[in-house]
mmCIF file with all atom_site columns, C-alpha atoms in Angstrom:
data_model
loop_
_atom_site.group_PDB
_atom_site.id
_atom_site.type_symbol
_atom_site.label_atom_id
_atom_site.label_alt_id
_atom_site.label_comp_id
_atom_site.label_asym_id
_atom_site.label_entity_id
_atom_site.label_seq_id
_atom_site.pdbx_PDB_ins_code
_atom_site.Cartn_x
_atom_site.Cartn_y
_atom_site.Cartn_z
_atom_site.occupancy
_atom_site.B_iso_or_equiv
_atom_site.pdbx_formal_charge
_atom_site.auth_seq_id
_atom_site.auth_comp_id
_atom_site.auth_asym_id
_atom_site.auth_atom_id
_atom_site.pdbx_PDB_model_num
ATOM 1   C CA . MET A 1 1   ? -4.440  102.727 115.816 1.00 95.00 ? 23  MET A CA 1
ATOM 2   C CA . LYS A 1 2   ? -6.036  99.405  114.892 1.00 98.00 ? 24  LYS A CA 1
ATOM 3   C CA . THR A 1 3   ? -5.614  98.157  111.343 1.00 99.00 ? 25  THR A CA 1
ATOM 4   C CA . VAL A 1 4   ? -8.227  96.798  108.951 1.00 99.00 ? 26  VAL A CA 1
ATOM 5   C CA . ALA A 1 5   ? -8.231  95.102  105.574 1.00 99.00 ? 27  ALA A CA 1
ATOM 6   C CA . VAL A 1 6   ? -11.295 95.070  103.343 1.00 99.00 ? 28  VAL A CA 1
ATOM 7   C CA . LEU A 1 7   ? -11.804 92.141  100.990 1.00 99.00 ? 29  LEU A CA 1
ATOM 8   C CA . VAL A 1 8   ? -14.505 92.132  98.327  1.00 98.00 ? 30  VAL A CA 1
ATOM 9   C CA . ALA A 1 9   ? -15.320 88.777  96.725  1.00 97.00 ? 31  ALA A CA 1
ATOM 10  C CA . SER A 1 10  ? -17.219 89.314  93.497  1.00 95.00 ? 32  SER A CA 1
ATOM 11  C CA . ASP A 1 11  ? -16.653 87.942  90.023  1.00 91.00 ? 33  ASP A CA 1
ATOM 12  C CA . SER A 1 12  ? -18.536 90.863  88.462  1.00 92.00 ? 34  SER A CA 1
ATOM 13  C CA . CYS A 1 13  ? -16.562 93.526  90.366  1.00 94.00 ? 35  CYS A CA 1
ATOM 14  C CA . PHE A 1 14  ? -13.284 91.700  89.738  1.00 92.00 ? 36  PHE A CA 1
ATOM 15  C CA . ASN A 1 15  ? -14.062 91.559  86.004  1.00 91.00 ? 37  ASN A CA 1
ATOM 16  C CA . GLY A 1 16  ? -15.023 95.259  85.893  1.00 90.00 ? 38  GLY A CA 1
ATOM 17  C CA . GLU A 1 17  ? -18.668 94.530  85.077  1.00 93.00 ? 39  GLU A CA 1
ATOM 18  C CA . ARG A 1 18  ? -19.993 96.156  88.248  1.00 95.00 ? 40  ARG A CA 1
ATOM 19  C CA . GLU A 1 19  ? -18.738 98.845  90.605  1.00 96.00 ? 41  GLU A CA 1
ATOM 20  C CA . ASP A 1 20  ? -17.996 97.789  94.172  1.00 97.00 ? 42  ASP A CA 1
ATOM 21  C CA . LYS A 1 21  ? -20.092 99.784  96.620  1.00 98.00 ? 43  LYS A CA 1
ATOM 22  C CA . SER A 1 22  ? -20.099 97.628  99.749  1.00 98.00 ? 44  SER A CA 1
ATOM 23  C CA . GLY A 1 23  ? -16.306 97.434  100.074 1.00 99.00 ? 45  GLY A CA 1
ATOM 24  C CA . LYS A 1 24  ? -15.968 101.169 99.566  1.00 98.00 ? 46  LYS A CA 1
ATOM 25  C CA . ALA A 1 25  ? -18.633 101.725 102.235 1.00 99.00 ? 47  ALA A CA 1
ATOM 26  C CA . ILE A 1 26  ? -16.611 99.592  104.658 1.00 99.00 ? 48  ILE A CA 1
ATOM 27  C CA . VAL A 1 27  ? -13.501 101.678 103.954 1.00 99.00 ? 49  VAL A CA 1
ATOM 28  C CA . GLU A 1 28  ? -15.441 104.910 104.543 1.00 99.00 ? 50  GLU A CA 1
ATOM 29  C CA . ILE A 1 29  ? -16.981 103.677 107.810 1.00 99.00 ? 51  ILE A CA 1
ATOM 30  C CA . MET A 1 30  ? -13.755 102.266 109.208 1.00 99.00 ? 52  MET A CA 1
ATOM 31  C CA . LYS A 1 31  ? -11.781 105.424 108.382 1.00 99.00 ? 53  LYS A CA 1
ATOM 32  C CA . ALA A 1 32  ? -14.403 107.438 110.261 1.00 98.00 ? 54  ALA A CA 1
ATOM 33  C CA . ALA A 1 33  ? -14.007 105.004 113.186 1.00 98.00 ? 55  ALA A CA 1
ATOM 34  C CA . ASN A 1 34  ? -10.244 105.769 113.267 1.00 98.00 ? 56  ASN A CA 1
ATOM 35  C CA . TYR A 1 35  ? -9.004  102.497 111.810 1.00 99.00 ? 57  TYR A CA 1
ATOM 36  C CA . LYS A 1 36  ? -5.987  102.481 109.530 1.00 99.00 ? 58  LYS A CA 1
ATOM 37  C CA . ILE A 1 37  ? -6.945  100.959 106.186 1.00 99.00 ? 59  ILE A CA 1
ATOM 38  C CA . GLU A 1 38  ? -4.073  98.588  105.419 1.00 99.00 ? 60  GLU A CA 1
ATOM 39  C CA . SER A 1 39  ? -5.600  97.015  102.352 1.00 99.00 ? 61  SER A CA 1
ATOM 40  C CA . TYR A 1 40  ? -8.634  97.159  100.065 1.00 99.00 ? 62  TYR A CA 1
ATOM 41  C CA . ASP A 1 41  ? -8.802  94.335  97.560  1.00 98.00 ? 63  ASP A CA 1
ATOM 42  C CA . VAL A 1 42  ? -11.316 92.957  95.096  1.00 98.00 ? 64  VAL A CA 1
ATOM 43  C CA . VAL A 1 43  ? -10.899 89.289  94.174  1.00 98.00 ? 65  VAL A CA 1
ATOM 44  C CA . SER A 1 44  ? -12.938 86.814  92.177  1.00 96.00 ? 66  SER A CA 1
ATOM 45  C CA . ASP A 1 45  ? -15.196 84.371  93.998  1.00 96.00 ? 67  ASP A CA 1
ATOM 46  C CA . ASP A 1 46  ? -12.499 81.713  93.592  1.00 96.00 ? 68  ASP A CA 1
ATOM 47  C CA . LEU A 1 47  ? -11.879 79.815  96.843  1.00 97.00 ? 69  LEU A CA 1
ATOM 48  C CA . THR A 1 48  ? -8.104  79.769  96.395  1.00 97.00 ? 70  THR A CA 1
ATOM 49  C CA . ALA A 1 49  ? -7.912  83.506  95.622  1.00 97.00 ? 71  ALA A CA 1
ATOM 50  C CA . ILE A 1 50  ? -9.971  84.381  98.690  1.00 98.00 ? 72  ILE A CA 1
ATOM 51  C CA . SER A 1 51  ? -7.992  82.087  101.007 1.00 98.00 ? 73  SER A CA 1
ATOM 52  C CA . ALA A 1 52  ? -4.699  83.468  99.717  1.00 98.00 ? 74  ALA A CA 1
ATOM 53  C CA . LYS A 1 53  ? -5.753  87.045  100.507 1.00 99.00 ? 75  LYS A CA 1
ATOM 54  C CA . LEU A 1 54  ? -7.034  86.128  103.968 1.00 99.00 ? 76  LEU A CA 1
ATOM 55  C CA . ASN A 1 55  ? -3.766  84.334  104.759 1.00 99.00 ? 77  ASN A CA 1
ATOM 56  C CA . GLU A 1 56  ? -1.819  87.343  103.468 1.00 99.00 ? 78  GLU A CA 1
ATOM 57  C CA . TYR A 1 57  ? -3.697  89.639  105.866 1.00 99.00 ? 79  TYR A CA 1
ATOM 58  C CA . VAL A 1 58  ? -3.033  87.293  108.801 1.00 99.00 ? 80  VAL A CA 1
ATOM 59  C CA . ASN A 1 59  ? 0.671   87.102  107.898 1.00 99.00 ? 81  ASN A CA 1
ATOM 60  C CA . ARG A 1 60  ? 0.779   90.912  107.762 1.00 99.00 ? 82  ARG A CA 1
ATOM 61  C CA . GLU A 1 61  ? -0.729  90.937  111.279 1.00 98.00 ? 83  GLU A CA 1
ATOM 62  C CA . ILE A 1 62  ? -3.695  93.083  110.281 1.00 99.00 ? 84  ILE A CA 1
ATOM 63  C CA . ASN A 1 63  ? -6.003  93.320  113.301 1.00 99.00 ? 85  ASN A CA 1
ATOM 64  C CA . LEU A 1 64  ? -9.385  93.144  111.566 1.00 99.00 ? 86  LEU A CA 1
ATOM 65  C CA . VAL A 1 65  ? -10.441 91.788  108.184 1.00 99.00 ? 87  VAL A CA 1
ATOM 66  C CA . LEU A 1 66  ? -13.900 92.727  106.940 1.00 99.00 ? 88  LEU A CA 1
ATOM 67  C CA . THR A 1 67  ? -15.129 90.819  103.920 1.00 99.00 ? 89  THR A CA 1
ATOM 68  C CA . THR A 1 68  ? -18.147 91.456  101.749 1.00 98.00 ? 90  THR A CA 1
ATOM 69  C CA . GLY A 1 69  ? -19.782 89.176  99.224  1.00 96.00 ? 91  GLY A CA 1
ATOM 70  C CA . GLY A 1 70  ? -19.702 85.470  98.570  1.00 96.00 ? 92  GLY A CA 1
ATOM 71  C CA . THR A 1 71  ? -21.806 84.272  101.518 1.00 96.00 ? 93  THR A CA 1
ATOM 72  C CA . GLY A 1 72  ? -24.948 83.097  99.732  1.00 94.00 ? 94  GLY A CA 1
ATOM 73  C CA . PHE A 1 73  ? -26.069 79.906  98.004  1.00 96.00 ? 95  PHE A CA 1
ATOM 74  C CA . SER A 1 74  ? -24.493 80.441  94.582  1.00 93.00 ? 96  SER A CA 1
ATOM 75  C CA . PRO A 1 75  ? -22.020 77.723  93.590  1.00 95.00 ? 97  PRO A CA 1
ATOM 76  C CA . ARG A 1 76  ? -19.363 80.476  93.389  1.00 94.00 ? 98  ARG A CA 1
ATOM 77  C CA . ASP A 1 77  ? -20.079 81.842  96.904  1.00 96.00 ? 99  ASP A CA 1
ATOM 78  C CA . ASN A 1 78  ? -16.935 80.672  98.705  1.00 98.00 ? 100 ASN A CA 1
ATOM 79  C CA . MET A 1 79  ? -16.265 83.262  101.415 1.00 98.00 ? 101 MET A CA 1
ATOM 80  C CA . PRO A 1 80  ? -17.374 81.102  104.388 1.00 98.00 ? 102 PRO A CA 1
ATOM 81  C CA . GLU A 1 81  ? -15.334 78.130  103.197 1.00 98.00 ? 103 GLU A CA 1
ATOM 82  C CA . ALA A 1 82  ? -12.268 80.304  102.600 1.00 99.00 ? 104 ALA A CA 1
ATOM 83  C CA . THR A 1 83  ? -12.652 81.890  106.031 1.00 99.00 ? 105 THR A CA 1
ATOM 84  C CA . LYS A 1 84  ? -13.065 78.530  107.778 1.00 99.00 ? 106 LYS A CA 1
ATOM 85  C CA . ALA A 1 85  ? -9.930  77.267  106.016 1.00 98.00 ? 107 ALA A CA 1
ATOM 86  C CA . VAL A 1 86  ? -7.927  80.136  107.548 1.00 99.00 ? 108 VAL A CA 1
ATOM 87  C CA . ILE A 1 87  ? -9.301  80.643  111.069 1.00 99.00 ? 109 ILE A CA 1
ATOM 88  C CA . ASP A 1 88  ? -8.349  78.609  114.143 1.00 98.00 ? 110 ASP A CA 1
ATOM 89  C CA . ARG A 1 89  ? -11.281 79.667  116.319 1.00 98.00 ? 111 ARG A CA 1
ATOM 90  C CA . GLU A 1 90  ? -14.790 80.689  115.347 1.00 98.00 ? 112 GLU A CA 1
ATOM 91  C CA . ALA A 1 91  ? -16.493 83.771  116.781 1.00 98.00 ? 113 ALA A CA 1
ATOM 92  C CA . PRO A 1 92  ? -20.074 82.712  116.001 1.00 98.00 ? 114 PRO A CA 1
ATOM 93  C CA . GLY A 1 93  ? -21.803 85.460  117.971 1.00 98.00 ? 115 GLY A CA 1
ATOM 94  C CA . ILE A 1 94  ? -20.712 88.102  115.468 1.00 99.00 ? 116 ILE A CA 1
ATOM 95  C CA . ALA A 1 95  ? -22.217 86.352  112.437 1.00 98.00 ? 117 ALA A CA 1
ATOM 96  C CA . GLU A 1 96  ? -25.300 85.457  114.495 1.00 98.00 ? 118 GLU A CA 1
ATOM 97  C CA . ALA A 1 97  ? -25.795 89.110  115.494 1.00 98.00 ? 119 ALA A CA 1
ATOM 98  C CA . ILE A 1 98  ? -25.543 90.210  111.867 1.00 98.00 ? 120 ILE A CA 1
ATOM 99  C CA . ARG A 1 99  ? -28.060 87.565  110.776 1.00 97.00 ? 121 ARG A CA 1
ATOM 100 C CA . PHE A 1 100 ? -30.401 88.504  113.645 1.00 97.00 ? 122 PHE A CA 1
ATOM 101 C CA . LEU A 1 101 ? -30.288 92.183  112.669 1.00 95.00 ? 123 LEU A CA 1
ATOM 102 C CA . SER A 1 102 ? -30.732 91.413  108.980 1.00 95.00 ? 124 SER A CA 1
ATOM 103 C CA . PHE A 1 103 ? -33.566 88.932  109.588 1.00 95.00 ? 125 PHE A CA 1
ATOM 104 C CA . ALA A 1 104 ? -35.634 91.724  111.155 1.00 95.00 ? 126 ALA A CA 1
ATOM 105 C CA . ILE A 1 105 ? -35.311 93.561  107.833 1.00 95.00 ? 127 ILE A CA 1
ATOM 106 C CA . THR A 1 106 ? -35.597 90.649  105.390 1.00 95.00 ? 128 THR A CA 1
ATOM 107 C CA . LYS A 1 107 ? -36.396 86.995  105.941 1.00 96.00 ? 129 LYS A CA 1
ATOM 108 C CA . LYS A 1 108 ? -33.848 86.161  103.219 1.00 95.00 ? 130 LYS A CA 1
ATOM 109 C CA . ALA A 1 109 ? -31.132 86.865  105.794 1.00 95.00 ? 131 ALA A CA 1
ATOM 110 C CA . MET A 1 110 ? -31.521 83.264  106.938 1.00 96.00 ? 132 MET A CA 1
ATOM 111 C CA . LEU A 1 111 ? -29.789 82.290  103.690 1.00 97.00 ? 133 LEU A CA 1
ATOM 112 C CA . SER A 1 112 ? -26.527 83.897  104.811 1.00 97.00 ? 134 SER A CA 1
ATOM 113 C CA . ARG A 1 113 ? -23.709 81.424  105.415 1.00 98.00 ? 135 ARG A CA 1
ATOM 114 C CA . ALA A 1 114 ? -21.371 84.103  106.817 1.00 98.00 ? 136 ALA A CA 1
ATOM 115 C CA . VAL A 1 115 ? -18.875 83.181  109.529 1.00 99.00 ? 137 VAL A CA 1
ATOM 116 C CA . SER A 1 116 ? -16.464 85.050  111.772 1.00 99.00 ? 138 SER A CA 1
ATOM 117 C CA . GLY A 1 117 ? -13.339 83.860  113.481 1.00 99.00 ? 139 GLY A CA 1
ATOM 118 C CA . ILE A 1 118 ? -9.813  84.350  114.728 1.00 99.00 ? 140 ILE A CA 1
ATOM 119 C CA . LYS A 1 119 ? -6.409  83.386  113.374 1.00 99.00 ? 141 LYS A CA 1
ATOM 120 C CA . ASP A 1 120 ? -3.498  84.445  115.563 1.00 98.00 ? 142 ASP A CA 1
ATOM 121 C CA . LYS A 1 121 ? -4.148  88.150  116.319 1.00 98.00 ? 143 LYS A CA 1
ATOM 122 C CA . THR A 1 122 ? -6.504  88.722  113.373 1.00 99.00 ? 144 THR A CA 1
ATOM 123 C CA . LEU A 1 123 ? -10.298 88.768  113.533 1.00 99.00 ? 145 LEU A CA 1
ATOM 124 C CA . ILE A 1 124 ? -12.044 87.960  110.237 1.00 99.00 ? 146 ILE A CA 1
ATOM 125 C CA . ILE A 1 125 ? -15.707 88.900  109.784 1.00 99.00 ? 147 ILE A CA 1
ATOM 126 C CA . ASN A 1 126 ? -17.871 88.032  106.768 1.00 99.00 ? 148 ASN A CA 1
ATOM 127 C CA . LEU A 1 127 ? -20.302 90.888  106.126 1.00 98.00 ? 149 LEU A CA 1
ATOM 128 C CA . PRO A 1 128 ? -23.268 90.867  103.722 1.00 97.00 ? 150 PRO A CA 1
ATOM 129 C CA . GLY A 1 129 ? -22.805 91.794  100.078 1.00 95.00 ? 151 GLY A CA 1
ATOM 130 C CA . SER A 1 130 ? -25.045 94.851  99.808  1.00 95.00 ? 152 SER A CA 1
ATOM 131 C CA . GLU A 1 131 ? -23.947 98.355  100.768 1.00 97.00 ? 153 GLU A CA 1
ATOM 132 C CA . LYS A 1 132 ? -27.075 98.934  102.873 1.00 97.00 ? 154 LYS A CA 1
ATOM 133 C CA . ALA A 1 133 ? -26.633 95.683  104.808 1.00 97.00 ? 155 ALA A CA 1
ATOM 134 C CA . VAL A 1 134 ? -22.916 96.392  105.322 1.00 98.00 ? 156 VAL A CA 1
ATOM 135 C CA . ARG A 1 135 ? -23.702 99.786  106.854 1.00 98.00 ? 157 ARG A CA 1
ATOM 136 C CA . GLU A 1 136 ? -26.414 98.336  109.112 1.00 97.00 ? 158 GLU A CA 1
ATOM 137 C CA . SER A 1 137 ? -24.204 95.448  110.201 1.00 98.00 ? 159 SER A CA 1
ATOM 138 C CA . ILE A 1 138 ? -21.157 97.526  111.086 1.00 99.00 ? 160 ILE A CA 1
ATOM 139 C CA . ASP A 1 139 ? -23.361 99.912  113.050 1.00 97.00 ? 161 ASP A CA 1
ATOM 140 C CA . VAL A 1 140 ? -24.451 97.013  115.284 1.00 96.00 ? 162 VAL A CA 1
ATOM 141 C CA . ILE A 1 141 ? -21.173 95.109  115.658 1.00 98.00 ? 163 ILE A CA 1
ATOM 142 C CA . LEU A 1 142 ? -18.515 97.828  115.780 1.00 98.00 ? 164 LEU A CA 1
ATOM 143 C CA . SER A 1 143 ? -18.502 98.564  119.511 1.00 97.00 ? 165 SER A CA 1
ATOM 144 C CA . PRO A 1 144 ? -18.447 94.916  120.670 1.00 97.00 ? 166 PRO A CA 1
ATOM 145 C CA . VAL A 1 145 ? -15.898 94.057  117.973 1.00 98.00 ? 167 VAL A CA 1
ATOM 146 C CA . GLU A 1 146 ? -13.618 96.865  119.192 1.00 98.00 ? 168 GLU A CA 1
ATOM 147 C CA . HIS A 1 147 ? -13.785 95.395  122.701 1.00 96.00 ? 169 HIS A CA 1
ATOM 148 C CA . GLY A 1 148 ? -13.061 91.933  121.323 1.00 97.00 ? 170 GLY A CA 1
ATOM 149 C CA . LEU A 1 149 ? -10.056 93.265  119.434 1.00 98.00 ? 171 LEU A CA 1
ATOM 150 C CA . ASP A 1 150 ? -8.761  94.920  122.608 1.00 97.00 ? 172 ASP A CA 1
ATOM 151 C CA . ILE A 1 151 ? -8.908  91.539  124.339 1.00 96.00 ? 173 ILE A CA 1
ATOM 152 C CA . LEU A 1 152 ? -7.372  89.705  121.362 1.00 97.00 ? 174 LEU A CA 1
ATOM 153 C CA . LEU A 1 153 ? -4.519  92.208  121.138 1.00 97.00 ? 175 LEU A CA 1
ATOM 154 C CA . GLY A 1 154 ? -3.888  92.216  124.894 1.00 95.00 ? 176 GLY A CA 1
ATOM 155 C CA . LEU A 1 155 ? -5.042  95.815  125.328 1.00 94.00 ? 177 LEU A CA 1
ATOM 156 C CA . ALA A 1 156 ? -7.894  95.013  127.750 1.00 87.00 ? 178 ALA A CA 1
ATOM 157 C CA . HIS A 1 157 ? -7.375  93.320  131.091 1.00 78.00 ? 179 HIS A CA 1
ATOM 158 C CA . ASN A 1 158 ? -9.687  92.096  133.845 1.00 70.00 ? 180 ASN A CA 1
ATOM 159 C CA . CYS A 1 159 ? -12.761 92.800  131.708 1.00 72.00 ? 181 CYS A CA 1
ATOM 160 C CA . GLY A 1 160 ? -15.080 90.769  133.930 1.00 68.00 ? 182 GLY A CA 1
ATOM 161 C CA . GLU A 1 161 ? -14.320 92.908  136.977 1.00 64.00 ? 183 GLU A CA 1
ATOM 162 C CA . ASN A 1 162 ? -16.259 95.792  135.441 1.00 59.00 ? 184 ASN A CA 1
ATOM 163 C CA . VAL A 1 163 ? -19.421 93.725  134.916 1.00 53.00 ? 185 VAL A CA 1
ATOM 164 C CA . LYS A 1 164 ? -22.144 94.145  137.520 1.00 54.00 ? 186 LYS A CA 1
#
């Protein structure tokens, strides 16, 4: 069973001023997709706090990290910078697919600075901050991401031989 960590970056959720809905939606969806939830954390939008959690997940060898929040233009939106500080290799197609999907729904999607990438055997994906957008995004990316994880974890071999 593949493992997943969910990281919510939100000052208001961290301070108890607002209930987290997007992170809880990720947990619900990933449980239904037969992933083992290794961690669900809410941190402030602080760059150091986010980076520390992401590094912790990598060190724990969690297969997939799904983040929500902190990808916009606010001075406190630090998720992309924290992710870039941790990953070794970007996986730009994932973030591009999410933006493409979201742009068809709202033109404001072009303001997303979300990134995705790999560190060791962990794939980190920045998802949007709203529950609705999280659900829509996971619906689009889950199948290709599962295949990517199989490759990353050495569970898929000779993938190109099946392409016609």
